[in-house]
mmCIF file of C-alpha atoms in Angstrom:
data_model
loop_
_atom_site.group_PDB
_atom_site.id
_atom_site.type_symbol
_atom_site.label_atom_id
_atom_site.label_comp_id
_atom_site.label_asym_id
_atom_site.label_seq_id
_atom_site.Cartn_x
_atom_site.Cartn_y
_atom_site.Cartn_z
ATOM 1 C CA UNK S 34 113.892 106.465 120.754
ATOM 2 C CA UNK S 35 112.917 108.158 117.518
ATOM 3 C CA UNK S 36 111.875 111.810 117.579
ATOM 4 C CA UNK S 37 109.375 113.048 115.001
ATOM 5 C CA UNK S 38 107.629 116.282 114.062
ATOM 6 C CA UNK S 39 103.970 116.937 113.295
ATOM 7 C CA UNK S 40 104.163 119.346 110.349
ATOM 8 C CA UNK S 41 101.134 121.584 109.665
ATOM 9 C CA UNK S 42 99.690 120.610 106.275
ATOM 10 C CA UNK S 43 97.034 123.289 106.613
ATOM 11 C CA UNK S 44 96.624 127.008 107.239
ATOM 12 C CA UNK S 45 97.002 130.251 105.282
ATOM 13 C CA UNK S 46 100.805 130.104 105.156
ATOM 14 C CA UNK S 47 101.034 126.552 103.859
ATOM 15 C CA UNK S 48 101.780 125.750 100.218
ATOM 16 C CA UNK S 49 103.931 123.174 98.380
ATOM 17 C CA UNK S 50 107.100 125.211 98.806
ATOM 18 C CA UNK S 51 106.557 125.668 102.538
ATOM 19 C CA UNK S 52 105.847 121.954 102.944
ATOM 20 C CA UNK S 53 109.071 121.154 101.090
ATOM 21 C CA UNK S 54 111.026 123.519 103.343
ATOM 22 C CA UNK S 55 109.450 121.960 106.424
ATOM 23 C CA UNK S 56 110.529 118.515 105.258
ATOM 24 C CA UNK S 57 114.057 119.561 104.422
ATOM 25 C CA UNK S 58 114.409 121.373 107.738
ATOM 26 C CA UNK S 59 113.098 118.429 109.775
ATOM 27 C CA UNK S 60 115.373 116.016 107.927
ATOM 28 C CA UNK S 61 118.333 118.369 108.028
ATOM 29 C CA UNK S 62 118.090 118.833 111.792
ATOM 30 C CA UNK S 63 118.346 115.075 112.281
ATOM 31 C CA UNK S 64 114.775 114.198 113.230
ATOM 32 C CA UNK S 65 113.574 110.708 112.357
ATOM 33 C CA UNK S 66 109.940 111.142 111.394
ATOM 34 C CA UNK S 67 107.642 113.683 109.722
ATOM 35 C CA UNK S 68 103.885 113.347 110.202
ATOM 36 C CA UNK S 69 100.836 115.237 108.912
ATOM 37 C CA UNK S 70 97.164 115.424 109.840
ATOM 38 C CA UNK S 71 94.047 114.339 107.959
ATOM 39 C CA UNK S 72 90.855 116.110 106.978
ATOM 40 C CA UNK S 73 88.960 115.934 103.716
ATOM 41 C CA UNK S 74 86.285 118.642 104.091
ATOM 42 C CA UNK S 75 87.027 121.849 106.013
ATOM 43 C CA UNK S 76 83.626 122.085 107.678
ATOM 44 C CA UNK S 77 83.133 124.700 110.421
ATOM 45 C CA UNK S 78 84.048 122.250 113.190
ATOM 46 C CA UNK S 79 87.270 121.355 111.372
ATOM 47 C CA UNK S 80 88.139 124.958 110.502
ATOM 48 C CA UNK S 81 88.063 125.875 114.186
ATOM 49 C CA UNK S 82 91.224 123.791 114.690
ATOM 50 C CA UNK S 83 92.641 123.198 111.216
ATOM 51 C CA UNK S 84 92.091 126.238 108.973
ATOM 52 C CA UNK S 85 92.085 126.074 105.172
ATOM 53 C CA UNK S 86 93.732 125.272 102.897
ATOM 54 C CA UNK S 87 94.148 121.635 103.903
ATOM 55 C CA UNK S 88 96.510 119.335 101.989
ATOM 56 C CA UNK S 89 95.318 115.713 101.862
ATOM 57 C CA UNK S 90 97.851 113.478 103.673
ATOM 58 C CA UNK S 91 98.490 110.710 101.119
ATOM 59 C CA UNK S 92 99.033 113.291 98.380
ATOM 60 C CA UNK S 93 101.220 115.424 100.646
ATOM 61 C CA UNK S 94 103.370 112.546 101.852
ATOM 62 C CA UNK S 95 103.863 111.316 98.281
ATOM 63 C CA UNK S 96 105.173 114.783 97.396
ATOM 64 C CA UNK S 97 107.443 114.891 100.439
ATOM 65 C CA UNK S 98 108.777 111.390 99.791
ATOM 66 C CA UNK S 99 110.313 112.751 96.609
ATOM 67 C CA UNK S 100 112.133 115.618 98.326
ATOM 68 C CA UNK S 101 113.507 113.649 101.303
ATOM 69 C CA UNK S 102 115.897 110.727 101.598
ATOM 70 C CA UNK S 103 115.682 109.039 104.989
ATOM 71 C CA UNK S 104 112.756 110.541 106.926
ATOM 72 C CA UNK S 105 109.969 108.229 107.940
ATOM 73 C CA UNK S 106 106.673 109.724 106.760
ATOM 74 C CA UNK S 107 103.368 109.280 108.536
ATOM 75 C CA UNK S 108 99.884 110.350 109.536
ATOM 76 C CA UNK S 109 98.897 111.649 112.939
ATOM 77 C CA UNK S 110 96.259 110.611 112.388
ATOM 78 C CA UNK S 111 94.435 109.318 109.328
ATOM 79 C CA UNK S 112 90.670 109.373 109.923
ATOM 80 C CA UNK S 113 89.936 105.825 108.830
ATOM 81 C CA UNK S 114 86.165 106.088 108.151
ATOM 82 C CA UNK S 115 86.630 108.822 105.525
ATOM 83 C CA UNK S 116 87.896 106.375 102.869
ATOM 84 C CA UNK S 117 86.899 102.889 101.815
ATOM 85 C CA UNK S 118 89.141 100.371 103.622
ATOM 86 C CA UNK S 119 90.392 98.865 100.350
ATOM 87 C CA UNK S 120 91.263 102.316 98.998
ATOM 88 C CA UNK S 121 93.209 103.147 102.150
ATOM 89 C CA UNK S 122 95.010 99.807 101.985
ATOM 90 C CA UNK S 123 95.947 100.421 98.352
ATOM 91 C CA UNK S 124 97.179 103.978 98.916
ATOM 92 C CA UNK S 125 99.146 103.010 102.012
ATOM 93 C CA UNK S 126 100.743 100.028 100.279
ATOM 94 C CA UNK S 127 101.689 102.068 97.232
ATOM 95 C CA UNK S 128 103.077 104.963 99.266
ATOM 96 C CA UNK S 129 105.126 102.624 101.431
ATOM 97 C CA UNK S 130 106.618 100.919 98.386
ATOM 98 C CA UNK S 131 107.225 104.132 96.422
ATOM 99 C CA UNK S 132 108.910 105.791 99.411
ATOM 100 C CA UNK S 133 111.230 102.849 100.053
ATOM 101 C CA UNK S 134 109.375 101.532 103.103
ATOM 102 C CA UNK S 135 109.149 104.831 104.975
ATOM 103 C CA UNK S 136 105.425 104.987 105.842
ATOM 104 C CA UNK S 137 104.036 104.980 109.395
ATOM 105 C CA UNK S 138 100.243 104.873 109.345
ATOM 106 C CA UNK S 139 98.649 106.505 112.353
ATOM 107 C CA UNK S 140 94.889 105.893 112.410
ATOM 108 C CA UNK S 141 91.907 107.023 114.484
ATOM 109 C CA UNK S 142 88.131 107.020 114.233
ATOM 110 C CA UNK S 143 87.555 110.801 114.081
ATOM 111 C CA UNK S 144 85.529 113.438 115.889
ATOM 112 C CA UNK S 145 84.219 116.067 113.406
ATOM 113 C CA UNK S 146 80.480 115.345 113.073
ATOM 114 C CA UNK S 147 79.927 117.965 110.366
ATOM 115 C CA UNK S 148 82.724 116.509 108.257
ATOM 116 C CA UNK S 149 81.269 113.014 108.618
ATOM 117 C CA UNK S 150 77.902 114.374 107.456
ATOM 118 C CA UNK S 151 79.461 116.157 104.475
ATOM 119 C CA UNK S 152 81.109 112.903 103.407
ATOM 120 C CA UNK S 153 77.955 110.843 103.952
ATOM 121 C CA UNK S 154 79.706 108.634 106.508
ATOM 122 C CA UNK S 155 77.642 107.500 109.534
ATOM 123 C CA UNK S 156 79.272 108.967 112.633
ATOM 124 C CA UNK S 157 77.840 106.229 114.837
ATOM 125 C CA UNK S 158 79.639 103.516 112.865
ATOM 126 C CA UNK S 159 83.086 105.099 112.950
ATOM 127 C CA UNK S 160 84.501 102.484 115.334
ATOM 128 C CA UNK S 161 83.571 99.557 113.100
ATOM 129 C CA UNK S 162 84.758 101.414 110.000
ATOM 130 C CA UNK S 163 88.100 102.055 111.670
ATOM 131 C CA UNK S 164 88.483 98.376 112.503
ATOM 132 C CA UNK S 165 87.611 97.491 108.892
ATOM 133 C CA UNK S 166 90.386 99.762 107.630
ATOM 134 C CA UNK S 167 92.957 98.332 110.032
ATOM 135 C CA UNK S 168 92.046 94.801 109.005
ATOM 136 C CA UNK S 169 92.372 95.743 105.320
ATOM 137 C CA UNK S 170 95.831 97.262 105.821
ATOM 138 C CA UNK S 171 96.953 94.269 107.879
ATOM 139 C CA UNK S 172 95.793 91.978 105.051
ATOM 140 C CA UNK S 173 97.640 94.116 102.494
ATOM 141 C CA UNK S 174 100.855 93.736 104.503
ATOM 142 C CA UNK S 175 100.607 89.988 103.926
ATOM 143 C CA UNK S 176 99.769 90.170 100.194
ATOM 144 C CA UNK S 177 103.149 90.201 98.472
ATOM 145 C CA UNK S 178 101.685 89.395 95.055
ATOM 146 C CA UNK S 179 99.327 92.345 94.697
ATOM 147 C CA UNK S 180 99.751 95.068 97.310
ATOM 148 C CA UNK S 181 103.469 94.553 97.927
ATOM 149 C CA UNK S 182 103.062 96.798 100.928
ATOM 150 C CA UNK S 183 105.889 95.507 103.074
ATOM 151 C CA UNK S 184 105.809 96.276 106.790
ATOM 152 C CA UNK S 185 103.670 99.349 107.550
ATOM 153 C CA UNK S 186 103.625 100.201 111.263
ATOM 154 C CA UNK S 187 100.072 100.863 112.461
ATOM 155 C CA UNK S 188 99.801 103.450 115.238
ATOM 156 C CA UNK S 189 96.372 103.722 116.852
ATOM 157 C CA UNK S 190 95.354 107.167 118.060
ATOM 158 C CA UNK S 191 92.867 108.042 120.757
ATOM 159 C CA UNK S 192 93.285 108.821 124.448
ATOM 160 C CA UNK S 193 90.375 106.666 125.623
ATOM 161 C CA UNK S 194 90.319 103.050 126.739
ATOM 162 C CA UNK S 195 88.621 102.269 123.411
ATOM 163 C CA UNK S 196 91.698 103.575 121.592
ATOM 164 C CA UNK S 197 94.010 101.528 123.800
ATOM 165 C CA UNK S 198 91.908 98.404 123.288
ATOM 166 C CA UNK S 199 91.978 98.923 119.509
ATOM 167 C CA UNK S 200 95.756 99.302 119.661
ATOM 168 C CA UNK S 201 96.002 96.003 121.551
ATOM 169 C CA UNK S 202 93.772 94.186 119.047
ATOM 170 C CA UNK S 203 94.871 95.651 115.726
ATOM 171 C CA UNK S 204 97.823 98.005 116.102
ATOM 172 C CA UNK S 205 101.565 97.970 116.492
ATOM 173 C CA UNK S 206 101.678 100.987 118.824
ATOM 174 C CA UNK S 207 99.360 103.216 120.817
ATOM 175 C CA UNK S 208 99.569 106.885 119.788
ATOM 176 C CA UNK S 209 98.010 109.155 122.444
ATOM 177 C CA UNK S 210 97.877 112.897 121.804
ATOM 178 C CA UNK S 211 98.939 115.951 123.837
ATOM 179 C CA UNK S 212 98.742 115.196 127.549
ATOM 180 C CA UNK S 213 100.711 115.467 130.778
ATOM 181 C CA UNK S 214 103.548 113.216 131.872
ATOM 182 C CA UNK S 215 101.588 111.922 134.923
ATOM 183 C CA UNK S 216 98.630 111.073 132.675
ATOM 184 C CA UNK S 217 100.862 109.290 130.176
ATOM 185 C CA UNK S 218 102.557 107.355 132.982
ATOM 186 C CA UNK S 219 99.185 106.220 134.333
ATOM 187 C CA UNK S 220 97.895 105.459 130.825
ATOM 188 C CA UNK S 221 100.802 103.168 129.970
ATOM 189 C CA UNK S 222 99.954 101.145 133.059
ATOM 190 C CA UNK S 223 96.335 101.068 131.934
ATOM 191 C CA UNK S 224 97.488 99.847 128.510
ATOM 192 C CA UNK S 225 99.311 96.916 130.115
ATOM 193 C CA UNK S 226 96.232 96.100 132.178
ATOM 194 C CA UNK S 227 93.935 96.209 129.143
ATOM 195 C CA UNK S 228 96.336 93.984 127.202
ATOM 196 C CA UNK S 229 96.303 91.375 129.937
ATOM 197 C CA UNK S 230 97.781 88.183 128.501
ATOM 198 C CA UNK S 231 97.908 89.637 124.985
ATOM 199 C CA UNK S 232 101.032 91.340 123.573
ATOM 200 C CA UNK S 233 101.379 94.938 124.743
ATOM 201 C CA UNK S 234 101.596 97.348 121.791
ATOM 202 C CA UNK S 235 104.376 99.870 121.458
ATOM 203 C CA UNK S 236 104.065 103.397 122.847
ATOM 204 C CA UNK S 237 104.441 106.421 120.537
ATOM 205 C CA UNK S 238 102.901 109.583 122.009
ATOM 206 C CA UNK S 239 102.477 112.947 120.328
ATOM 207 C CA UNK S 240 103.261 115.866 122.624
ATOM 208 C CA UNK S 241 103.231 119.637 122.256
ATOM 209 C CA UNK S 242 106.340 121.683 121.527
ATOM 210 C CA UNK S 243 106.165 125.049 123.248
ATOM 211 C CA UNK S 244 109.488 126.425 124.501
ATOM 212 C CA UNK S 245 109.245 129.158 127.141
ATOM 213 C CA UNK S 246 111.842 131.407 128.727
ATOM 214 C CA UNK S 247 110.844 130.509 132.289
ATOM 215 C CA UNK S 248 109.649 127.196 133.728
ATOM 216 C CA UNK S 249 106.000 126.227 133.406
ATOM 217 C CA UNK S 250 104.629 124.888 136.676
ATOM 218 C CA UNK S 251 101.376 123.323 137.773
ATOM 219 C CA UNK S 252 99.788 119.915 137.468
ATOM 220 C CA UNK S 253 98.227 120.737 134.101
ATOM 221 C CA UNK S 254 101.571 121.387 132.349
ATOM 222 C CA UNK S 255 101.549 119.415 129.125
ATOM 223 C CA UNK S 256 104.492 117.265 128.134
ATOM 224 C CA UNK S 257 106.650 119.314 125.781
ATOM 225 C CA UNK S 258 105.726 122.649 127.328
ATOM 226 C CA UNK S 259 108.223 124.779 129.238
ATOM 227 C CA UNK S 260 111.934 125.522 129.172
ATOM 228 C CA UNK S 261 114.208 123.428 127.004
ATOM 229 C CA UNK S 262 115.451 121.689 130.151
ATOM 230 C CA UNK S 263 111.876 120.732 131.050
ATOM 231 C CA UNK S 264 111.257 119.434 127.534
ATOM 232 C CA UNK S 265 114.439 117.350 127.525
ATOM 233 C CA UNK S 266 113.392 115.885 130.881
ATOM 234 C CA UNK S 267 109.954 115.079 129.425
ATOM 235 C CA UNK S 268 111.596 113.224 126.553
ATOM 236 C CA UNK S 269 113.742 111.300 129.001
ATOM 237 C CA UNK S 270 110.690 110.379 131.094
ATOM 238 C CA UNK S 271 108.919 109.129 127.964
ATOM 239 C CA UNK S 272 111.980 107.097 127.030
ATOM 240 C CA UNK S 273 111.914 105.502 130.478
ATOM 241 C CA UNK S 274 108.210 104.725 129.972
ATOM 242 C CA UNK S 275 109.200 102.703 126.922
ATOM 243 C CA UNK S 276 108.318 105.107 124.122
ATOM 244 C CA UNK S 277 109.640 103.850 120.791
ATOM 245 C CA UNK S 278 108.958 107.272 119.253
ATOM 246 C CA UNK S 279 107.793 110.718 120.351
ATOM 247 C CA UNK S 280 106.208 113.157 117.910
ATOM 248 C CA UNK S 281 106.605 116.877 118.651
ATOM 249 C CA UNK S 282 103.644 119.087 117.683
ATOM 250 C CA UNK S 283 104.740 122.722 117.326
ATOM 251 C CA UNK S 284 101.358 124.109 116.142
ATOM 252 C CA UNK S 285 99.846 126.182 118.949
ATOM 253 C CA UNK S 286 96.404 126.815 117.467
ATOM 254 C CA UNK S 287 96.793 130.238 115.801
ATOM 255 C CA UNK S 288 96.387 130.042 111.985
ATOM 256 C CA UNK S 289 98.824 132.941 111.563
ATOM 257 C CA UNK S 290 101.583 130.683 112.924
ATOM 258 C CA UNK S 291 101.690 129.025 109.521
ATOM 259 C CA UNK S 292 102.778 132.348 108.014
ATOM 260 C CA UNK S 293 105.984 132.284 110.076
ATOM 261 C CA UNK S 294 107.315 128.709 110.159
ATOM 262 C CA UNK S 295 110.829 129.964 110.900
ATOM 263 C CA UNK S 296 109.872 130.489 114.559
ATOM 264 C CA UNK S 297 108.893 126.822 114.849
ATOM 265 C CA UNK S 298 112.025 125.718 113.006
ATOM 266 C CA UNK S 299 114.100 127.550 115.618
ATOM 267 C CA UNK S 300 112.322 125.631 118.400
ATOM 268 C CA UNK S 301 113.057 122.372 116.599
ATOM 269 C CA UNK S 302 116.707 123.369 116.197
ATOM 270 C CA UNK S 303 116.888 123.996 119.950
ATOM 271 C CA UNK S 304 115.464 120.546 120.706
ATOM 272 C CA UNK S 305 117.807 118.929 118.183
ATOM 273 C CA UNK S 306 120.826 120.561 119.798
ATOM 274 C CA UNK S 307 119.862 119.575 123.339
ATOM 275 C CA UNK S 308 118.682 116.037 122.557
ATOM 276 C CA UNK S 309 121.845 115.452 120.505
ATOM 277 C CA UNK S 310 120.226 114.640 117.196
ATOM 278 C CA UNK S 311 122.622 114.287 114.303
ATOM 279 C CA UNK S 312 121.947 116.886 111.602
ATOM 280 C CA UNK S 313 122.849 116.454 107.960
ATOM 281 C CA UNK S 314 125.381 119.086 107.040
ATOM 282 C CA UNK S 315 124.057 119.367 103.461
ATOM 283 C CA UNK S 316 120.607 120.377 104.720
ATOM 284 C CA UNK S 317 119.414 123.701 106.154
#
């Protein structure tokens, strides 16, 4: 099971140097995957969760591809309706080729109504627009003469049945975000039921990373929250559920966190040590 990290590509403490140090730290600790988020316009509804400045994901991942060697690079998640499907297919194909086949494209339909309005994209059509983008990328994967994309894994975000159904139809894996282990266990069963006779997509959840000194109890405890022993047990439970990858999300919602990434790097180092990742000795 691959373990990835959702790196904040936003916030007052983020700049190219910090992004580079994030990438080198994640790679150096032995993690398999680095992912970033997607917004184009920091409207008030976006700023409430993802404060400015915001670094566009294709641009950011192209930069990070040049300062890393083996990390897979991805989006968690690209908001498909924000770009024309053919533009997304072209950028994804080019990034995958230029990075040596390291792109993982996580995609969802989006939620920020004010951002949709600022971009002139009809919010009510976001489902169809997402499908159009997925179809365009799937076609690009087959076009060896022009796009030369190679295999680009498509992870479909969204915690609803609509997201699961889209993953069954058009994705390679379902990518639910930040929930409890009991919910994820029930949801994987729901995914198999929705798939029916069709192939069941892979399972690649994104969970929080919040290490505490004492155990976190209660039915609402999120996967990835608690003592390091609890977090390791969560990872093991996800492995047993068939997860092909788990993405750790260390951002806890406070913009000032981005001013002190070292605290998050220490949490990642703790996970790496306990999950027996294999760090590169020439990296920090």
